[in-house]
Coordinates of C-alpha atoms and ligand atoms in Angstrom, one line a residue:
Chain L
M22 CA -45.2 -2.8 0.0
P23 CA -46.3 -6.0 1.2
D24 CA -44.8 -7.6 4.9
H25 CA -42.5 -9.6 5.4
I26 CA -43.0 -13.3 6.4
S27 CA -41.3 -12.2 9.4
S28 CA -44.6 -10.0 11.0
A29 CA -41.6 -8.7 13.7
Y30 CA -38.8 -7.4 11.0
D31 CA -41.4 -5.1 9.3
A32 CA -42.1 -3.7 13.2
E33 CA -38.2 -3.7 13.6
L34 CA -38.1 -1.7 10.4
Q35 CA -40.8 0.2 11.7
D36 CA -39.8 1.2 15.2
L37 CA -36.0 2.7 12.9
R38 CA -38.8 4.9 11.4
R39 CA -40.5 6.0 14.0
N40 CA -37.2 7.2 16.1
V41 CA -35.0 8.6 13.0
S42 CA -38.7 11.3 12.4
E43 CA -39.1 12.0 16.6
M44 CA -35.5 12.6 16.3
G45 CA -36.5 15.3 13.1
G46 CA -39.2 16.6 14.9
V47 CA -36.7 17.4 18.1
A48 CA -33.9 19.2 15.6
E49 CA -36.2 20.8 13.7
K50 CA -37.7 22.3 17.1
M51 CA -34.4 23.2 18.3
L52 CA -33.4 25.3 15.5
T53 CA -36.6 27.3 15.5
E54 CA -36.6 27.8 18.9
A55 CA -32.6 28.8 19.3
T56 CA -32.9 31.3 16.4
D57 CA -36.1 32.7 18.5
A58 CA -34.4 32.8 21.3
L59 CA -31.6 35.1 19.7
V60 CA -33.1 37.1 17.7
R61 CA -35.6 37.6 21.1
R62 CA -32.2 37.3 24.1
D63 CA -34.9 34.9 25.4
T64 CA -31.9 33.0 27.9
P65 CA -35.4 31.0 29.6
L66 CA -36.1 29.5 26.0
A67 CA -32.1 29.2 24.8
Q68 CA -32.2 27.1 28.1
A69 CA -34.5 24.6 27.3
V70 CA -33.4 24.4 23.7
I71 CA -29.7 23.7 25.8
G72 CA -32.4 21.3 27.6
A73 CA -34.0 19.1 25.1
D74 CA -30.7 18.1 22.8
A75 CA -30.1 15.7 25.7
R76 CA -33.0 13.9 24.5
L77 CA -31.8 13.4 21.1
D78 CA -28.5 12.2 21.6
V79 CA -30.5 9.7 23.6
L80 CA -32.7 8.8 20.5
Q81 CA -29.9 8.9 18.4
R82 CA -28.0 5.8 20.0
E83 CA -31.6 3.6 20.0
T84 CA -31.5 4.0 16.8
E85 CA -27.8 3.5 16.0
E86 CA -27.9 0.3 18.9
Q87 CA -31.6 -0.7 17.1
A88 CA -30.0 -1.0 13.3
I89 CA -27.1 -2.6 14.8
L90 CA -29.8 -5.1 16.1
T91 CA -31.3 -5.3 13.2
L92 CA -28.2 -6.1 10.3
V93 CA -26.9 -8.4 12.6
R94 CA -31.2 -10.6 12.7
R95 CA -32.3 -9.9 9.7
Q96 CA -29.2 -9.7 7.1
P97 CA -31.3 -7.1 5.1
M98 CA -31.0 -6.9 2.0
A99 CA -31.7 -4.4 -1.1
I100 CA -34.9 -1.4 0.1
D101 CA -34.4 -3.6 4.2
L102 CA -30.6 -2.4 3.4
R103 CA -31.5 0.7 2.7
E104 CA -33.8 1.6 5.7
T105 CA -31.4 0.5 8.0
V106 CA -28.4 2.6 6.3
A107 CA -30.4 5.2 6.0
A108 CA -31.9 5.7 9.9
I109 CA -28.0 5.3 11.4
R110 CA -26.6 8.0 8.5
T111 CA -29.8 10.8 9.3
S112 CA -29.8 9.9 13.2
G113 CA -26.1 11.0 13.2
D114 CA -26.7 14.0 11.1
L115 CA -30.0 15.0 12.9
E116 CA -27.7 14.2 15.8
R117 CA -25.0 17.3 14.8
I118 CA -28.1 19.6 13.8
G119 CA -29.5 19.2 17.0
D120 CA -25.8 20.2 18.8
L121 CA -25.3 22.7 16.3
A122 CA -28.9 24.1 17.9
K123 CA -27.7 23.3 21.6
N124 CA -24.4 25.9 20.4
I125 CA -26.4 28.9 18.8
A126 CA -29.0 29.2 22.1
K127 CA -24.8 28.8 24.3
R128 CA -24.3 31.9 22.4
V129 CA -27.3 33.7 23.9
M130 CA -27.1 32.9 27.3
A131 CA -22.8 34.4 26.5
V132 CA -24.1 37.4 24.7
S133 CA -27.4 38.7 26.8
G134 CA -27.2 42.3 27.9
Q135 CA -25.0 43.6 24.8
F136 CA -25.9 45.6 21.6
Q137 CA -27.0 43.8 19.0
P138 CA -27.6 45.6 14.9
Q139 CA -30.6 44.2 14.8
K140 CA -30.1 44.0 10.7
I141 CA -27.6 41.5 11.2
V142 CA -30.0 39.2 13.8
V143 CA -32.7 39.4 11.2
G144 CA -30.0 38.2 9.0
V145 CA -29.2 35.1 10.8
Q146 CA -33.0 34.8 11.3
H147 CA -33.7 34.4 7.9
M148 CA -30.8 32.5 7.2
S149 CA -32.8 30.0 9.8
D150 CA -35.7 30.2 8.3
L151 CA -34.7 28.7 4.8
A152 CA -32.7 26.0 6.9
L153 CA -35.5 25.1 8.1
G154 CA -37.8 25.0 5.4
Q155 CA -34.4 22.9 4.1
L156 CA -35.7 21.2 7.1
K157 CA -38.7 20.2 6.9
D158 CA -38.4 19.2 3.4
V159 CA -35.9 17.0 4.0
L160 CA -37.9 15.2 6.6
D161 CA -40.8 15.1 4.7
A162 CA -39.3 13.6 1.3
Y163 CA -37.1 11.1 3.7
A164 CA -40.8 10.0 5.4
Q165 CA -42.4 9.7 1.4
K166 CA -39.2 8.3 -0.3
D167 CA -40.0 11.3 -2.4
D168 CA -36.6 11.2 -4.0
R169 CA -38.2 14.6 -6.4
A170 CA -38.5 16.5 -3.7
A171 CA -34.6 14.9 -1.8
L172 CA -33.4 16.0 -4.9
D173 CA -34.8 19.5 -4.5
V174 CA -33.5 20.1 -1.2
W175 CA -29.9 19.4 -2.4
Q176 CA -30.3 21.5 -5.1
R177 CA -30.9 24.4 -2.8
D178 CA -28.8 24.3 -0.8
G179 CA -26.0 27.6 -2.1
A180 CA -29.0 30.0 -1.4
I181 CA -28.3 29.6 2.5
D182 CA -24.3 29.0 1.5
A183 CA -25.0 32.2 -0.5
L184 CA -26.6 34.3 2.4
Y185 CA -24.1 32.9 4.9
T186 CA -21.4 34.7 2.2
S187 CA -23.4 37.7 2.3
L188 CA -24.3 38.3 6.4
F189 CA -20.3 37.1 7.0
R190 CA -19.3 40.4 5.1
E191 CA -21.6 42.3 6.1
L192 CA -20.5 41.2 9.9
L193 CA -17.1 41.9 9.3
T194 CA -18.6 45.5 8.6
Y195 CA -20.3 46.3 11.7
M196 CA -16.6 45.6 13.8
M197 CA -14.7 47.6 12.1
E198 CA -16.9 50.3 12.1
D199 CA -16.4 50.0 16.1
P200 CA -14.7 47.6 18.6
R201 CA -17.6 47.2 20.4
N202 CA -19.6 45.2 18.5
I203 CA -16.9 42.6 17.9
T204 CA -17.9 40.5 20.9
F205 CA -21.8 40.6 19.6
C206 CA -20.6 40.4 15.6
T207 CA -18.5 37.0 16.7
H208 CA -21.7 35.1 18.9
L209 CA -24.0 36.0 15.7
L210 CA -21.0 34.9 13.8
F211 CA -20.6 31.5 14.8
A212 CA -23.9 31.4 14.8
A213 CA -25.0 32.0 11.2
K214 CA -21.5 29.6 11.0
N215 CA -23.1 26.9 12.7
I216 CA -26.5 27.3 10.3
E217 CA -24.9 26.8 7.7
R218 CA -23.0 23.4 8.7
I219 CA -26.7 22.6 10.1
G220 CA -27.5 23.3 5.7
D221 CA -25.2 21.0 5.1
H222 CA -26.1 18.3 7.4
T223 CA -29.5 18.6 5.9
T224 CA -27.9 18.3 2.2
N225 CA -26.4 15.0 3.8
I226 CA -30.1 13.6 4.2
A227 CA -31.0 14.9 1.3
E228 CA -28.3 12.7 -0.3
T229 CA -29.5 9.6 2.3
V230 CA -33.2 10.0 0.8
H231 CA -31.6 9.8 -2.8
Y232 CA -29.4 6.4 -1.5
L233 CA -32.7 5.4 0.1
V234 CA -35.1 5.2 -3.1
T235 CA -32.9 4.7 -5.7
G236 CA -30.1 2.4 -3.9
E237 CA -27.4 4.7 -5.6
N238 CA -24.7 7.7 -4.5
L239 CA -25.1 10.8 -5.5
A240 CA -20.8 11.7 -6.4
G241 CA -21.6 15.1 -7.7
E242 CA -20.1 18.6 -6.7
R243 CA -21.9 19.8 -3.9
P244 CA -24.5 23.1 -4.6
K245 CA -21.9 25.5 -3.0
N246 CA -21.7 28.9 -2.3
D247 CA -20.1 29.6 0.2
R248 CA -17.3 31.9 -0.3
S249 CA -16.4 33.2 3.2
S250 CA -12.9 32.3 3.1
F251 CA -11.7 34.0 0.3
E252 CA -13.7 37.3 1.8
T253 CA -11.8 40.4 2.0
I254 CA -12.7 44.4 3.3
E255 CA -10.5 47.0 3.4
A256 CA -10.0 49.1 5.9
E257 CA -11.3 52.6 5.1
T258 CA -8.8 55.2 5.4
Chain J
M14 CA -32.9 37.7 -0.9
N15 CA -32.8 35.3 -4.1
Q16 CA -30.0 34.5 -4.5
R17 CA -29.3 32.4 -8.3
V18 CA -27.1 28.7 -7.6
E19 CA -25.1 27.3 -9.9
V20 CA -25.8 23.0 -9.1
A21 CA -24.1 20.4 -10.7
A22 CA -26.4 17.9 -12.3
P23 CA -26.5 14.4 -9.7
V24 CA -24.9 11.8 -11.1
V25 CA -24.4 8.5 -10.3
A26 CA -21.1 6.9 -8.3
A27 CA -19.4 4.2 -10.2
G28 CA -20.0 0.6 -9.5
S29 CA -17.3 -2.6 -8.2
D30 CA -15.9 -5.4 -9.5
D31 CA -19.2 -7.3 -11.3
A32 CA -18.0 -8.6 -14.5
R33 CA -19.0 -6.7 -16.2
G34 CA -15.8 -6.1 -19.3
R35 CA -15.4 -9.9 -19.0
P36 CA -15.9 -12.5 -21.7
I37 CA -18.6 -14.1 -22.2
K38 CA -18.3 -18.2 -21.3
I39 CA -21.7 -19.2 -21.5
V40 CA -24.5 -17.8 -24.7
N41 CA -27.6 -19.3 -23.3
R42 CA -30.8 -18.7 -25.8
D43 CA -34.4 -19.1 -25.3
V44 CA -33.5 -22.2 -23.3
N45 CA -37.2 -24.1 -22.4
V46 CA -36.9 -27.5 -20.0
W47 CA -39.8 -29.4 -20.4
Y48 CA -40.5 -33.0 -17.4
G49 CA -43.1 -34.5 -20.1
D50 CA -45.4 -31.9 -20.7
K51 CA -44.5 -29.6 -17.8
R52 CA -42.6 -26.9 -18.8
A53 CA -40.4 -26.1 -16.3
L54 CA -38.0 -23.2 -18.3
H55 CA -39.3 -20.7 -20.4
D56 CA -37.3 -18.8 -22.7
V57 CA -33.9 -18.4 -20.7
S58 CA -31.6 -16.2 -22.2
I59 CA -28.4 -15.9 -19.9
D60 CA -24.7 -15.2 -20.3
I61 CA -22.1 -16.0 -18.1
P62 CA -18.5 -14.0 -17.6
D63 CA -15.6 -15.9 -18.5
R64 CA -13.5 -16.6 -14.9
A65 CA -16.2 -15.1 -12.7
V66 CA -18.8 -16.7 -10.3
T67 CA -22.9 -16.8 -10.9
A68 CA -25.3 -17.7 -8.9
F69 CA -28.5 -19.2 -9.1
I70 CA -31.2 -17.9 -6.6
G71 CA -34.9 -18.1 -6.2
P72 CA -37.7 -20.2 -3.6
S73 CA -37.3 -24.0 -4.7
G74 CA -39.1 -25.8 -7.2
C75 CA -38.0 -22.2 -10.2
G76 CA -35.9 -24.0 -12.2
K77 CA -32.5 -23.3 -11.3
S78 CA -31.5 -26.9 -11.3
T79 CA -32.5 -27.7 -14.0
F80 CA -30.8 -24.8 -16.1
L81 CA -27.8 -25.3 -14.1
R82 CA -28.2 -29.4 -15.8
C83 CA -28.4 -27.3 -19.1
M84 CA -25.5 -26.3 -19.2
N85 CA -23.1 -29.6 -19.0
R86 CA -26.2 -31.4 -20.5
M87 CA -27.3 -33.3 -17.6
N88 CA -30.7 -33.0 -18.5
D89 CA -29.7 -35.5 -21.3
T90 CA -29.6 -38.4 -18.5
I91 CA -33.7 -37.6 -17.5
P92 CA -35.5 -39.5 -20.2
S93 CA -38.9 -37.4 -19.2
A94 CA -36.8 -34.1 -19.9
R95 CA -36.7 -31.9 -23.3
V96 CA -34.5 -28.7 -24.0
T97 CA -34.7 -26.7 -26.3
G98 CA -32.7 -23.4 -27.3
T99 CA -29.5 -22.6 -27.8
I100 CA -26.1 -22.7 -24.9
E101 CA -22.9 -22.3 -26.7
I102 CA -19.9 -22.1 -24.9
D103 CA -16.6 -20.5 -26.4
G104 CA -19.1 -19.9 -29.5
Q105 CA -19.4 -23.6 -29.7
D106 CA -23.3 -25.2 -29.6
I107 CA -23.4 -27.5 -27.2
H108 CA -26.5 -29.0 -28.6
D109 CA -23.8 -30.0 -32.0
R110 CA -24.3 -33.8 -33.3
S111 CA -20.8 -33.6 -33.5
L112 CA -19.7 -32.8 -29.7
D113 CA -19.4 -35.5 -27.5
V114 CA -20.7 -35.0 -24.4
V115 CA -18.7 -36.8 -21.8
Q116 CA -15.9 -35.0 -23.0
L117 CA -19.2 -31.7 -22.7
R118 CA -19.1 -33.0 -19.0
A119 CA -15.7 -32.6 -18.4
R120 CA -15.1 -29.5 -19.6
V121 CA -18.1 -28.7 -17.8
G122 CA -17.7 -30.2 -13.9
M123 CA -20.7 -30.2 -11.7
V124 CA -20.4 -30.5 -7.8
F125 CA -23.7 -31.5 -5.9
Q126 CA -25.1 -30.4 -2.9
K127 CA -25.2 -33.7 -0.8
P128 CA -21.2 -34.2 -1.0
N129 CA -21.6 -38.1 -3.4
P130 CA -17.3 -39.8 -3.9
F131 CA -17.1 -42.8 -4.9
A132 CA -16.8 -46.2 -2.3
K133 CA -13.7 -46.0 -3.0
S134 CA -9.6 -43.8 -1.6
I135 CA -9.2 -40.2 -1.7
Y136 CA -6.7 -41.4 -4.5
E137 CA -9.6 -42.8 -6.3
N138 CA -11.7 -40.5 -6.6
V139 CA -9.9 -38.2 -7.9
A140 CA -7.8 -40.1 -10.4
Y141 CA -10.8 -41.7 -11.7
G142 CA -11.5 -38.8 -14.7
P143 CA -8.2 -38.3 -15.2
R144 CA -7.5 -42.3 -16.0
I145 CA -11.2 -42.6 -18.1
H146 CA -10.0 -39.4 -20.0
G147 CA -7.1 -40.4 -20.5
L148 CA -4.9 -37.4 -19.3
A149 CA -1.6 -39.1 -17.9
R150 CA 1.3 -41.1 -19.3
S151 CA 2.5 -42.5 -16.0
K152 CA 1.8 -43.1 -12.4
A153 CA 3.6 -40.1 -11.9
E154 CA 1.3 -38.2 -14.5
L155 CA -1.6 -39.1 -12.3
D156 CA 0.1 -38.5 -9.0
A157 CA 1.4 -35.2 -9.8
I158 CA -2.5 -34.4 -10.9
V159 CA -4.0 -36.3 -7.7
E160 CA -2.1 -33.5 -5.8
Q161 CA -2.9 -30.3 -7.8
S162 CA -5.8 -31.7 -7.8
L163 CA -6.6 -31.4 -4.2
K164 CA -4.1 -28.6 -3.3
R165 CA -6.7 -26.6 -6.0
A166 CA -9.4 -28.0 -4.2
A167 CA -7.7 -27.1 -0.6
L168 CA -7.5 -30.4 0.8
W169 CA -4.0 -31.6 0.1
D170 CA -2.8 -30.7 3.6
E171 CA -5.8 -33.0 5.1
A172 CA -6.2 -35.4 3.4
K173 CA -1.9 -36.1 1.6
D174 CA -1.2 -38.1 4.2
R175 CA -4.3 -40.5 3.2
L176 CA -4.9 -41.0 0.1
S177 CA -5.4 -44.8 0.2
Q178 CA -8.0 -44.1 2.4
P179 CA -11.5 -43.9 1.7
G180 CA -13.1 -41.1 0.3
T181 CA -16.4 -41.5 2.3
G182 CA -14.0 -41.3 6.0
L183 CA -14.0 -37.4 5.4
S184 CA -16.0 -35.3 6.5
G185 CA -18.7 -33.7 5.2
G186 CA -17.1 -30.5 4.2
Q187 CA -13.2 -33.0 3.5
Q188 CA -15.6 -34.5 1.7
Q189 CA -17.3 -31.4 -0.9
R190 CA -13.9 -30.3 -1.1
L191 CA -13.1 -34.1 -2.6
C192 CA -15.8 -34.0 -5.2
I193 CA -14.9 -30.7 -6.4
A194 CA -10.8 -31.8 -6.7
R195 CA -12.7 -34.7 -8.8
A196 CA -13.8 -32.3 -10.8
I197 CA -10.8 -30.1 -10.7
A198 CA -8.7 -33.6 -12.0
V199 CA -9.8 -33.4 -15.4
D200 CA -8.6 -29.9 -16.0
P201 CA -12.9 -28.1 -16.8
E202 CA -13.0 -25.0 -17.8
V203 CA -16.8 -23.7 -15.7
I204 CA -17.5 -26.0 -12.4
L205 CA -21.1 -25.9 -11.7
M206 CA -22.5 -26.3 -8.1
D207 CA -25.9 -27.0 -7.2
E208 CA -26.6 -25.6 -3.2
P209 CA -22.5 -27.3 -2.3
A210 CA -22.7 -25.8 0.7
S211 CA -26.5 -26.5 2.5
A212 CA -25.1 -29.9 4.2
L213 CA -23.0 -28.1 5.7
D214 CA -21.8 -26.4 9.4
P215 CA -20.7 -22.8 9.1
I216 CA -17.2 -23.4 9.1
A217 CA -16.8 -26.1 6.5
T218 CA -19.2 -23.6 4.6
A219 CA -16.5 -20.7 4.9
R220 CA -13.4 -22.9 3.8
I221 CA -15.9 -24.1 0.1
E222 CA -17.0 -19.9 -0.1
D223 CA -13.0 -18.9 0.6
L224 CA -12.0 -21.9 -2.1
I225 CA -14.9 -20.9 -5.2
D226 CA -13.6 -17.6 -4.1
E227 CA -10.0 -18.7 -5.3
L228 CA -11.3 -21.3 -7.9
R229 CA -12.6 -18.4 -10.3
Q230 CA -8.7 -17.2 -11.0
N231 CA -9.0 -20.1 -13.0
Y232 CA -12.5 -20.8 -13.5
T233 CA -15.8 -20.0 -14.6
I234 CA -18.0 -21.1 -11.7
V235 CA -22.2 -20.6 -11.4
I236 CA -23.5 -21.9 -8.2
V237 CA -27.1 -22.2 -7.6
T238 CA -27.9 -21.4 -3.7
H239 CA -30.5 -20.8 -1.6
N240 CA -28.4 -18.7 0.8
M241 CA -28.7 -15.0 -0.4
Q242 CA -25.4 -14.1 1.7
Q243 CA -24.0 -17.0 0.0
A244 CA -24.7 -15.4 -3.3
A245 CA -23.6 -12.2 -1.7
R246 CA -20.0 -13.4 -0.4
V247 CA -18.5 -15.5 -3.5
S248 CA -20.6 -14.0 -6.8
Q249 CA -20.0 -11.2 -9.2
R250 CA -23.2 -11.5 -10.7
T251 CA -26.7 -12.7 -9.2
A252 CA -29.4 -14.2 -11.6
F253 CA -32.8 -14.1 -9.8
F254 CA -35.5 -17.4 -10.8
H255 CA -39.2 -17.7 -9.8
L256 CA -42.1 -20.4 -11.6
G257 CA -38.9 -21.1 -14.2
K258 CA -38.6 -17.7 -15.6
L259 CA -35.1 -15.6 -15.3
V260 CA -36.5 -12.4 -14.2
E261 CA -33.4 -10.0 -13.5
E262 CA -29.9 -11.3 -14.0
A263 CA -27.1 -7.9 -12.5
S264 CA -23.8 -7.8 -10.6
T265 CA -24.7 -8.8 -7.3
E266 CA -23.8 -6.2 -5.8
R267 CA -26.7 -4.2 -7.4
M268 CA -28.8 -7.4 -6.9
F269 CA -28.9 -7.2 -3.4
T270 CA -28.8 -3.5 -3.0
A271 CA -31.4 -1.8 -4.9
P272 CA -33.0 -4.7 -7.6
R273 CA -34.9 -3.1 -10.0
D274 CA -38.0 -5.5 -10.4
K275 CA -40.3 -6.1 -7.5
R276 CA -40.4 -9.5 -7.4
T277 CA -36.5 -10.0 -6.7
Q278 CA -37.2 -7.3 -4.0
D279 CA -39.8 -9.3 -2.9
Y280 CA -38.5 -12.9 -2.3
I281 CA -34.6 -11.2 -1.5
T282 CA -36.2 -9.0 1.7
G283 CA -38.3 -12.2 3.0
R284 CA -41.5 -10.7 1.6
F285 CA -45.2 -12.1 -0.1
G286 CA -44.7 -12.0 -3.2
Ligands
ADP3 N1 -36.5 -34.7 -13.1 C1 -37.9 -34.3 -13.3 N2 -38.5 -34.8 -13.0 C2 -40.0 -33.9 -13.6 N3 -39.8 -32.8 -12.6 C3 -38.6 -32.4 -12.9 C4 -37.3 -32.8 -12.2 N4 -36.3 -32.2 -12.0 C5 -37.4 -30.6 -11.7 N5 -38.9 -31.1 -11.7 C6 -39.4 -30.0 -11.8 O1 -39.2 -28.3 -12.2 C7 -39.5 -27.3 -11.7 C8 -37.9 -26.9 -11.1 O2 -37.2 -27.5 -10.8 P1 -35.6 -27.8 -10.2 O3 -34.7 -27.2 -11.2 O4 -34.5 -28.8 -9.2 O5 -35.8 -25.9 -9.4 P2 -34.7 -25.5 -8.3 O6 -33.4 -26.2 -7.9 O7 -35.1 -23.6 -8.9 O8 -35.5 -25.8 -6.5 C9 -39.7 -27.9 -10.5 O9 -41.4 -28.2 -10.4 C10 -39.8 -29.3 -10.4 O10 -40.5 -29.9 -9.4
MG4 MG1 -32.4 -27.6 -7.0

């Protein structure tokens, strides 16, 4: 695409892209490390994740302020308008992803020293790997303005939801088996729920990329596979 | 853990008010204009919807004013100009030999960039057209037309106590509304506006834009503007012209958020073509 007649305008949009990309990097790292910290019960690492969130908040505020200035100064049109709107939306989703990762890290601190059913932890790790892959892919799609890749991410979100539903069942079973598991399992349950929500924000970003590239909004039903709201467990007699 | 997932196919959200589905007022087919042997318009075909605002945008010299002038045969007044193609208003060919050009220009009024009131009173500026077209049978009827036109042009409150004063004594924005009142007074169906606010300050511009938005209830409006934000604010359809060609025509919303043609995008985003 040719440059703007105003090179300062090019620089402004470039700054927006750079900010979003830096935020993406921070969010990915936070999710990876929060999960590692949970699996390995590594409280110093969890502490580092909690600390990293501040950077994400600063970047999000900066992105939003820059985008507002661009709207005021340039009254962007067409692709430039979509770039500006996409930066605002995506930085919001990434900031939320950071919050959710931070919340997982806080739970690592809370459960340190407690019994840990390894099978479930592996399940959470697996969910996190899926979410992380999705996040990476959607950030690439964003940077490359690749609508196909974004739609792929969008359609795969159901897998994370399905995994969450099955983890939810397992956790309930553990809690019923031995009430001493309840504290830990509850924290794991929230960690899994946080990852599921990270998947939702990733899907939001995929929708934003679709808008960025095509100018159209995805209005169809989201691929949803979270059935945990309907789950029940029969007590064994 | 490989889960099979059923997903809904993505569908596209519905658009907003873009004048689609409205009856077509003006049909233009393969309109060409030459000035001497210089071709200024190339095969322009576009439908203008009834009672909606259509905006023409494009770089200076791309033929917007030339095309606007086709629709009320103002190019006839330029000796070197030659027009080909078909233009129909409500199904009637405006080049038909039986058609009276003076009548046509009353049906299809025009407002120019620079407000050009006659050097007469405010009243006379508005009364002139209805009088020569014989639209009023009495002084009372003429008074009523003047009042109604000034009201529709949102100038009545400011002008009613000074109707006998010269139109040229009004501010720029008021003069432009006077010119709109003058066009309205002969009961037109279409109003063509060639950069009607480009000589006005932001407040006067906002009033004109507001007025245009009201006028579209009763008139078909075509506006040429070099101000894209203005096109975005006042129009439902937008057409982009480049080098004498109509490049793209679409709902205004789509034009400014996601134009299809690269030339449109480069122009409206301020890039080199
Ligand atoms: N009266 C005229 N005589 C000769 N050439 C003209 C005349 N009016 C316009 N042109 C030429 O026709 C082209 C289109 O002009 P115009 O319709 O005024 O463009 P726009 O309104 O988009 O700025 C330009 O190249 C211009 O120089
Ligand atoms: Mg012009």
